[in-house]
Structures are given as C-alpha cells and as structure tokens.
C-alpha cells in the first residue's frame, strides 16, 4: 500500500538540516505500525510525508500505485482527503462547531451532499461511542471524548490508513488507553494504523515497531507479542478502583476527566 | 466544497465575532451611506437649480452688469425693446432685500421693482386683483403685488387686497396677489413683493436696474440676438463686455458644470471613506486569518484545496462588505430624505447610485479580501497545524 524508496527531506537554505536520509519503507494494508524515536529523529517528518502533508526532497513515494512525490498541492489535498485519516495530539477540533459538524469536515471537501454527510458522521460517532454527544461542542467534551471525535473525523471518509501523532500525549492514562482500545479494534477490522510516539508502552500495542534516529531507520522489527489494549484498560481501571477504595485523596488521577475540564494543552482550534 | 457550504462557514465566522464584525462593517456602512446621501444631495440640488432656471421661462435672456461701476437703466430696457425686434418682451427689474410690515406683522423678503411685462416674462399668474400696469410705473404709484409666501407670512391668510403695507418706511397698497409658483430651491419665487420699478428706484435712491430680463420670440435667434444686444451695450459704454448676457441654455450649462464638479467632489469624498472601510476589512481579515491558522491547517489536512480556503475567506469578506453595503444603502437613503426635506428639494436617490455603491461595496470586499484570502490559501498545512 505504502512504498517509500530513497526518501530524503532537507530543510533550510543556508544551513541544511537533513530530517530524513534515504528512507526505504513498505507498509502493507491492515498493518499496525508504531514509529518511534527521540525528538529530532525525523519521525514527524516521515509521518507528514506518508500523510501527503509534505513532499520529499528526493526519492519516490508510491501510494496504492500512484506516485505521490510528484503531485501538486491540490492533488495532495485530494489524496489526503481520500486515503489518510489524521489524529493529532492536540485533537484540532473546530470550536463553535458541534462534534457532528466536526466529523463531517472531510466529506464537505469531497462534495458529499448534506444529508448523506450527516448520516455517515452519525455512523462513525456511534462507532466511537459518542452518539449522544453528537450535538455538543468541543468545549463541552472531555479530552478523551474530543480525541474520539477526532478519530471519528479521521474515519468518516473511509481512508486507507490512520496516522496518529502522539494521540495519547494530551490525555490521562485511562482516556489514552480507551483511545488505544479503539485503534486496536479498528486495526482488527482491517484498518492500517500508524502511530507516532515516544512512549514505549504505547508503541508496544503495535504489531511492528520502527525506530528512527537522525533521519535514518535504525530498527524495523515485528512485535511478537503486542500489548492487549483492552486488558491494559482493565488493569488501569482496577488500579484506579483500588486507589479510590484505599481512600487516597488522589483517586481522580486515573479517572477520565469529566466534561468541561478538557486539558488546556489540547483543545479546539 | 460547495458555495453554500463555504457561505455557511463564512456566516458562522462572521456571526461568532459580532462586535468585531459590526465595527468592521461600519466602515463600509458609512462609506456607502455617504455615497448615496451625497450623490442624492448633489443631484437634488442640481435638479432644483435647473428647475429654477427653467422656471424663469423659456427663451429667456438675463442681462446683468458685470460689476457695480456699470449702470443699467430703464432707458436701456426701452432701447432694447425698440431696437431689437427678436425680443418679444423686455422686463427691467430693480430688486433688494427689504422688510414689509402690516400692522404688527413684519417680514423680510425680496422687494422687486418691475415693469408690467414681468408677469409674462417670468410666468407668474395673478389670482386676485391685478398686476402692475404701465401707468403704475409711469406715475411711480405706491402699489404692491405680493407673492404667495408673503401672503401667508404677513397676512396669515387674511384678505390682503386693498391693505396698506409698509416697505422700508413707505406705504404701499396691495393691488394683487400671485398664485403659488411652487417651491424651487434656494430662492423661493413666491417669497417676493413686486412694486413698480420706478417706485423701487426711488425707494432705493438710485436710477440703476439690477437686471433686465428679455424674452426671445424664437429660440433659433438666440445667438444673433445676444450678439446684437452686446453691440448695443458696447456702443453705449464705449468698451466691450460691460454687461453679461446669459441665455437660459448658458445658465443651465454653467449650473451643469458646477453641479458636476460638486458631484465629483462629493463622490470622491464618499469614495475615500469607502476605501477606508475596505482597509478596515483587509485589516480584520488578516487578523482573522492569523487567528484561525490552525483551523486552516486542519482544513487543509482533511482535504481542503487552496481554492476552498480562498473561497471561504473571500466570502467572509464579501459578507462584511455587502452586508455593510445594504445597511449603508438604507441609511444613506434615509439621510438623503432628511437632508432633502431641509434643503427643500425632492429627494432623488437614483437607482444608479444604489447599484453603483452596491457593486462598489462588493468590489471593496473582493479587492481588500483577496490578499488575506490568498495568504490563507497559501499557508503550509504542517506549519499551520503547529501554530500556537
């Protein structure tokens, strides 16, 4: 599905920064891949190129047999619209628009008529378990709920793959784990998922872990025993439960943040 | 993205910042309102002046001295009458501002000393009594014929015929009342007291005339007749160009030139204020683009093309400018009506000026919205998504 060969990305004019150096990478349909590496390793750049947000300086990128690396901005926009679903660390939902309107967004740019858009949006909102929150605006939703709206938005256009950049970075551990359960389920249904993270434990949910350093792939290994996201969530819930029943005053730490108390680092655009 | 969708998004953006939108719109509102009001004022005023000139009567010549050292006399009027066959009537006049009193009522008006021909030359109509006769002029009789406004102001609608009124201390008997000629602008033709020209000269202690009106028997003869009149006065004064001989066409032409200049000037001022409104739109659109950088980045990430973003912001600018334009048209029309009432002319908000300012407002929206919209459409999605 995704086929990168000799991909390089160089930034800057006077002082050149080599973000990516001759990357070769293939990702098949239905794979669950984690991209790891310290900051500056080039993982975000690679992700942007795979997601067609950016063009490589050199090399060829074949997506479903089409050469993406030579497309112009508008062609890239259309490829993004049809092929990729993005999930961001900061959710990037539109404020003053309902969850349902936010989810519709990719379909608007595809020219899908209104009633059909609403039907599809409600369908994916149901899939992420937010049917009754559809008419709420982002500031009325918890961080975990906002991220699930964002996932619904990524899914609504039936893309070929999901790209998630630190999707749990702004969430508490339980909401984060709920998101991981969702990814796992979607992957089981056949959706290719690519995660960018620096969190080892999050990365270990994936079936394949790719590590980058200084713009090069330093390891690309299959994960023989991926973490079971559902079991992990169960474990976190239990921990919270015991902490709460032990009467510790900090019980809230492990619980999903309630609506209206969204994390200030993320939030509506 | 469909146009309807783009309009929906733009409408949401415009509504979400009500105060800011209102203030930005105000620039266009004021610009358009001033275009409408000022153009209407200049049109109305020029229509009124034109109407007054036309009310002088057709084929009219107006002969006035070029400066105070030049004296026109009754003899000049008589010699024109006898020597220029193309003139069907000659009406000498001597006018000044004076106070007319009746009993305890007093009213300042235009006192015009005229000859019998005046009623015909100036298209007046006598409704009661009679106009000034040749005998009145010859014998310097102290009689007066009053205009409609004077009748109302001085006699408050009571019987005026036969009453004595005092003009600058001299008693005059009212022998006639004129029909209402209708409000023309600036000078009201009904706000006048006519007395025999000789009586007026005596009252003012002079033998001068302020103006000689003459009527041509046919408009075709205008050019030759004007030349002939000029020759007569050139010979009399021994030098050229001591009197101004103006035909109605010339007066209309002069007024036309003056009002066109006025229109251009007022239109220019209004245009500048519209321009300032446009700059306001551009300013606020730039702010809007910066504020919504992340939104733009996200829209691009999910598949918005450049022209989708361009359309969205252009429509937003158009909403502000056309919205302002519509409010401005209403406000301007209202203003024009109010001013027209004070100015005494009929308010003439032309469809032309409405269309013009509407399209001008739209053009301002597109013109000043284009740069911010282009800027938005060219934003790099990655950098925009990271924008704090």
Tab-separated table of N, CA and C in Angstrom, chain A residues 44 48 53-54 73-74 77-78 80-81 86 88 90-94 96-97 101-102 104-106 108-109 111 117-118 153 266-269, chain B residues 1-2 5 8-9 12 16-17 291-309 312 380-382 385-386 388:
chain	number	residue	atom	x	y	z
A	44	UNK	N	8.240	12.749	12.814
A	44	UNK	CA	7.102	13.570	12.387
A	44	UNK	C	7.196	13.912	10.906
A	48	UNK	N	4.486	13.123	8.111
A	48	UNK	CA	3.890	14.142	7.236
A	48	UNK	C	3.994	13.745	5.771
A	53	UNK	N	1.095	15.428	3.598
A	53	UNK	CA	1.082	16.831	4.009
A	53	UNK	C	2.339	17.526	3.514
A	54	UNK	N	3.334	16.741	3.157
A	54	UNK	CA	4.639	17.286	2.802
A	54	UNK	C	5.191	16.449	1.647
A	73	UNK	N	-0.022	20.683	-4.956
A	73	UNK	CA	-0.716	20.875	-3.675
A	73	UNK	C	-2.164	20.391	-3.699
A	74	UNK	N	-2.882	20.747	-4.761
A	74	UNK	CA	-4.297	20.385	-4.813
A	74	UNK	C	-4.499	18.884	-4.972
A	77	UNK	N	-3.980	17.404	-1.683
A	77	UNK	CA	-5.149	17.625	-0.823
A	77	UNK	C	-6.200	16.549	-1.080
A	78	UNK	N	-6.367	16.207	-2.339
A	78	UNK	CA	-7.371	15.187	-2.659
A	78	UNK	C	-6.942	13.800	-2.175
A	80	UNK	N	-5.004	13.237	0.416
A	80	UNK	CA	-5.214	13.268	1.873
A	80	UNK	C	-6.669	13.005	2.200
A	81	UNK	N	-7.526	13.646	1.424
A	81	UNK	CA	-8.952	13.542	1.689
A	81	UNK	C	-9.456	12.103	1.563
A	86	UNK	N	-6.207	11.645	9.800
A	86	UNK	CA	-5.224	12.168	10.760
A	86	UNK	C	-5.809	12.261	12.167
A	88	UNK	N	-4.463	13.958	15.775
A	88	UNK	CA	-3.386	14.793	16.295
A	88	UNK	C	-3.337	14.732	17.814
A	90	UNK	N	-3.161	17.291	19.706
A	90	UNK	CA	-3.994	18.371	20.254
A	90	UNK	C	-5.413	18.358	19.682
A	91	UNK	N	-5.858	17.227	19.203
A	91	UNK	CA	-7.225	16.999	18.700
A	91	UNK	C	-7.579	17.829	17.465
A	92	UNK	N	-7.291	19.147	17.551
A	92	UNK	CA	-7.612	20.057	16.445
A	92	UNK	C	-9.055	19.973	15.968
A	93	UNK	N	-9.967	20.086	16.915
A	93	UNK	CA	-11.379	20.186	16.523
A	93	UNK	C	-11.714	21.657	16.338
A	94	UNK	N	-12.713	21.929	15.520
A	94	UNK	CA	-13.138	23.316	15.318
A	94	UNK	C	-14.069	23.724	16.453
A	96	UNK	N	-16.867	25.967	18.386
A	96	UNK	CA	-18.156	26.523	17.939
A	96	UNK	C	-18.819	25.676	16.856
A	97	UNK	N	-18.321	24.472	16.648
A	97	UNK	CA	-18.995	23.560	15.732
A	97	UNK	C	-19.283	22.309	16.548
A	101	UNK	N	-20.658	18.180	13.244
A	101	UNK	CA	-20.154	19.044	12.157
A	101	UNK	C	-18.649	18.835	11.984
A	102	UNK	N	-17.951	18.678	13.085
A	102	UNK	CA	-16.516	18.427	13.007
A	102	UNK	C	-16.221	17.145	12.240
A	104	UNK	N	-18.065	15.770	10.008
A	104	UNK	CA	-18.442	15.916	8.594
A	104	UNK	C	-17.340	16.511	7.720
A	105	UNK	N	-16.429	17.249	8.363
A	105	UNK	CA	-15.480	18.095	7.629
A	105	UNK	C	-14.827	17.465	6.391
A	106	UNK	N	-14.230	16.263	6.495
A	106	UNK	CA	-13.580	15.710	5.294
A	106	UNK	C	-14.572	15.475	4.153
A	108	UNK	N	-17.185	17.303	3.508
A	108	UNK	CA	-17.507	18.597	2.900
A	108	UNK	C	-16.569	18.861	1.731
A	109	UNK	N	-15.280	18.555	1.947
A	109	UNK	CA	-14.298	18.822	0.900
A	109	UNK	C	-14.312	17.744	-0.188
A	111	UNK	N	-17.322	16.945	-1.387
A	111	UNK	CA	-18.542	17.281	-2.120
A	111	UNK	C	-19.704	16.349	-1.844
A	117	UNK	N	-23.840	13.294	4.393
A	117	UNK	CA	-22.745	13.603	5.320
A	117	UNK	C	-23.171	13.341	6.752
A	118	UNK	N	-24.378	13.827	7.085
A	118	UNK	CA	-24.858	13.673	8.458
A	118	UNK	C	-25.024	12.201	8.807
A	153	UNK	N	-13.698	11.705	12.931
A	153	UNK	CA	-13.451	12.560	11.773
A	153	UNK	C	-12.451	11.896	10.813
A	266	UNK	N	-4.413	20.708	24.930
A	266	UNK	CA	-5.080	20.397	23.667
A	266	UNK	C	-6.303	21.256	23.574
A	267	UNK	N	-7.169	20.946	22.642
A	267	UNK	CA	-8.419	21.659	22.648
A	267	UNK	C	-8.789	22.170	21.284
A	268	UNK	N	-9.910	22.849	21.222
A	268	UNK	CA	-10.456	23.266	19.930
A	268	UNK	C	-9.545	24.261	19.226
A	269	UNK	N	-9.649	24.269	17.938
A	269	UNK	CA	-8.869	25.198	17.133
A	269	UNK	C	-9.564	26.549	17.153
B	1	UNK	N	-15.486	21.995	-2.059
B	1	UNK	CA	-16.516	22.495	-1.156
B	1	UNK	C	-17.518	23.313	-1.966
B	2	UNK	N	-18.783	23.058	-1.714
B	2	UNK	CA	-19.800	23.804	-2.453
B	2	UNK	C	-19.861	25.234	-1.933
B	5	UNK	N	-21.825	25.629	1.255
B	5	UNK	CA	-21.045	25.201	2.416
B	5	UNK	C	-20.065	26.304	2.821
B	8	UNK	N	-21.860	29.005	4.510
B	8	UNK	CA	-22.244	28.608	5.869
B	8	UNK	C	-21.077	28.830	6.839
B	9	UNK	N	-19.908	28.381	6.401
B	9	UNK	CA	-18.712	28.531	7.234
B	9	UNK	C	-18.402	30.013	7.447
B	12	UNK	N	-20.826	31.605	9.823
B	12	UNK	CA	-20.531	31.239	11.209
B	12	UNK	C	-19.389	32.086	11.752
B	16	UNK	N	-19.754	34.725	14.784
B	16	UNK	CA	-19.101	34.380	16.053
B	16	UNK	C	-18.371	35.568	16.666
B	17	UNK	N	-18.078	36.579	15.863
B	17	UNK	CA	-17.379	37.745	16.388
B	17	UNK	C	-18.216	38.993	16.146
B	291	UNK	N	-5.595	34.356	13.388
B	291	UNK	CA	-6.267	33.675	14.493
B	291	UNK	C	-6.640	32.243	14.149
B	292	UNK	N	-6.990	32.043	12.898
B	292	UNK	CA	-7.516	30.744	12.514
B	292	UNK	C	-6.502	29.912	11.742
B	293	UNK	N	-5.235	30.210	11.956
B	293	UNK	CA	-4.184	29.462	11.258
B	293	UNK	C	-4.339	27.961	11.461
B	294	UNK	N	-4.568	27.555	12.710
B	294	UNK	CA	-4.682	26.113	12.972
B	294	UNK	C	-5.899	25.513	12.291
B	295	UNK	N	-7.003	26.303	12.285
B	295	UNK	CA	-8.196	25.826	11.589
B	295	UNK	C	-7.896	25.611	10.111
B	296	UNK	N	-7.159	26.555	9.532
B	296	UNK	CA	-6.821	26.449	8.108
B	296	UNK	C	-5.952	25.209	7.883
B	297	UNK	N	-4.971	25.020	8.770
B	297	UNK	CA	-4.103	23.848	8.674
B	297	UNK	C	-4.907	22.557	8.729
B	298	UNK	N	-5.852	22.529	9.645
B	298	UNK	CA	-6.676	21.317	9.790
B	298	UNK	C	-7.518	21.088	8.541
B	299	UNK	N	-8.148	22.155	8.064
B	299	UNK	CA	-8.977	22.022	6.862
B	299	UNK	C	-8.148	21.505	5.695
B	300	UNK	N	-6.922	22.008	5.608
B	300	UNK	CA	-6.050	21.520	4.526
B	300	UNK	C	-5.694	20.052	4.752
B	301	UNK	N	-5.427	19.684	5.994
B	301	UNK	CA	-5.052	18.303	6.289
B	301	UNK	C	-6.160	17.330	5.896
B	302	UNK	N	-7.417	17.729	6.104
B	302	UNK	CA	-8.508	16.814	5.768
B	302	UNK	C	-8.960	16.956	4.320
B	303	UNK	N	-8.246	17.747	3.534
B	303	UNK	CA	-8.517	17.724	2.103
B	303	UNK	C	-8.962	19.018	1.454
B	304	UNK	N	-8.933	20.141	2.188
B	304	UNK	CA	-9.309	21.405	1.558
B	304	UNK	C	-8.230	21.817	0.566
B	305	UNK	N	-8.653	22.214	-0.631
B	305	UNK	CA	-7.698	22.718	-1.607
B	305	UNK	C	-7.529	24.208	-1.414
B	306	UNK	N	-6.538	24.773	-2.117
B	306	UNK	CA	-6.297	26.215	-1.990
B	306	UNK	C	-7.545	27.011	-2.251
B	307	UNK	N	-8.247	26.633	-3.333
B	307	UNK	CA	-9.382	27.484	-3.689
B	307	UNK	C	-10.541	27.333	-2.700
B	308	UNK	N	-10.603	26.193	-1.990
B	308	UNK	CA	-11.621	26.054	-0.939
B	308	UNK	C	-11.399	27.093	0.151
B	309	UNK	N	-10.142	27.211	0.562
B	309	UNK	CA	-9.802	28.162	1.621
B	309	UNK	C	-9.982	29.591	1.110
B	312	UNK	N	-13.630	30.479	1.006
B	312	UNK	CA	-14.174	30.660	2.354
B	312	UNK	C	-13.886	32.070	2.885
B	380	UNK	N	1.071	26.809	4.746
B	380	UNK	CA	1.560	25.438	4.724
B	380	UNK	C	0.829	24.652	5.809
B	381	UNK	N	0.206	23.524	5.459
B	381	UNK	CA	-0.610	22.805	6.456
B	381	UNK	C	0.178	22.384	7.688
B	382	UNK	N	1.406	21.942	7.520
B	382	UNK	CA	2.167	21.442	8.669
B	382	UNK	C	2.467	22.573	9.652
B	385	UNK	N	-0.698	23.764	11.417
B	385	UNK	CA	-1.190	22.878	12.475
B	385	UNK	C	-0.384	23.035	13.755
B	386	UNK	N	0.872	23.436	13.601
B	386	UNK	CA	1.717	23.609	14.790
B	386	UNK	C	1.590	24.998	15.378
B	388	UNK	N	0.773	28.161	17.304
B	388	UNK	CA	0.165	28.377	18.630
B	388	UNK	C	-0.551	29.709	18.640
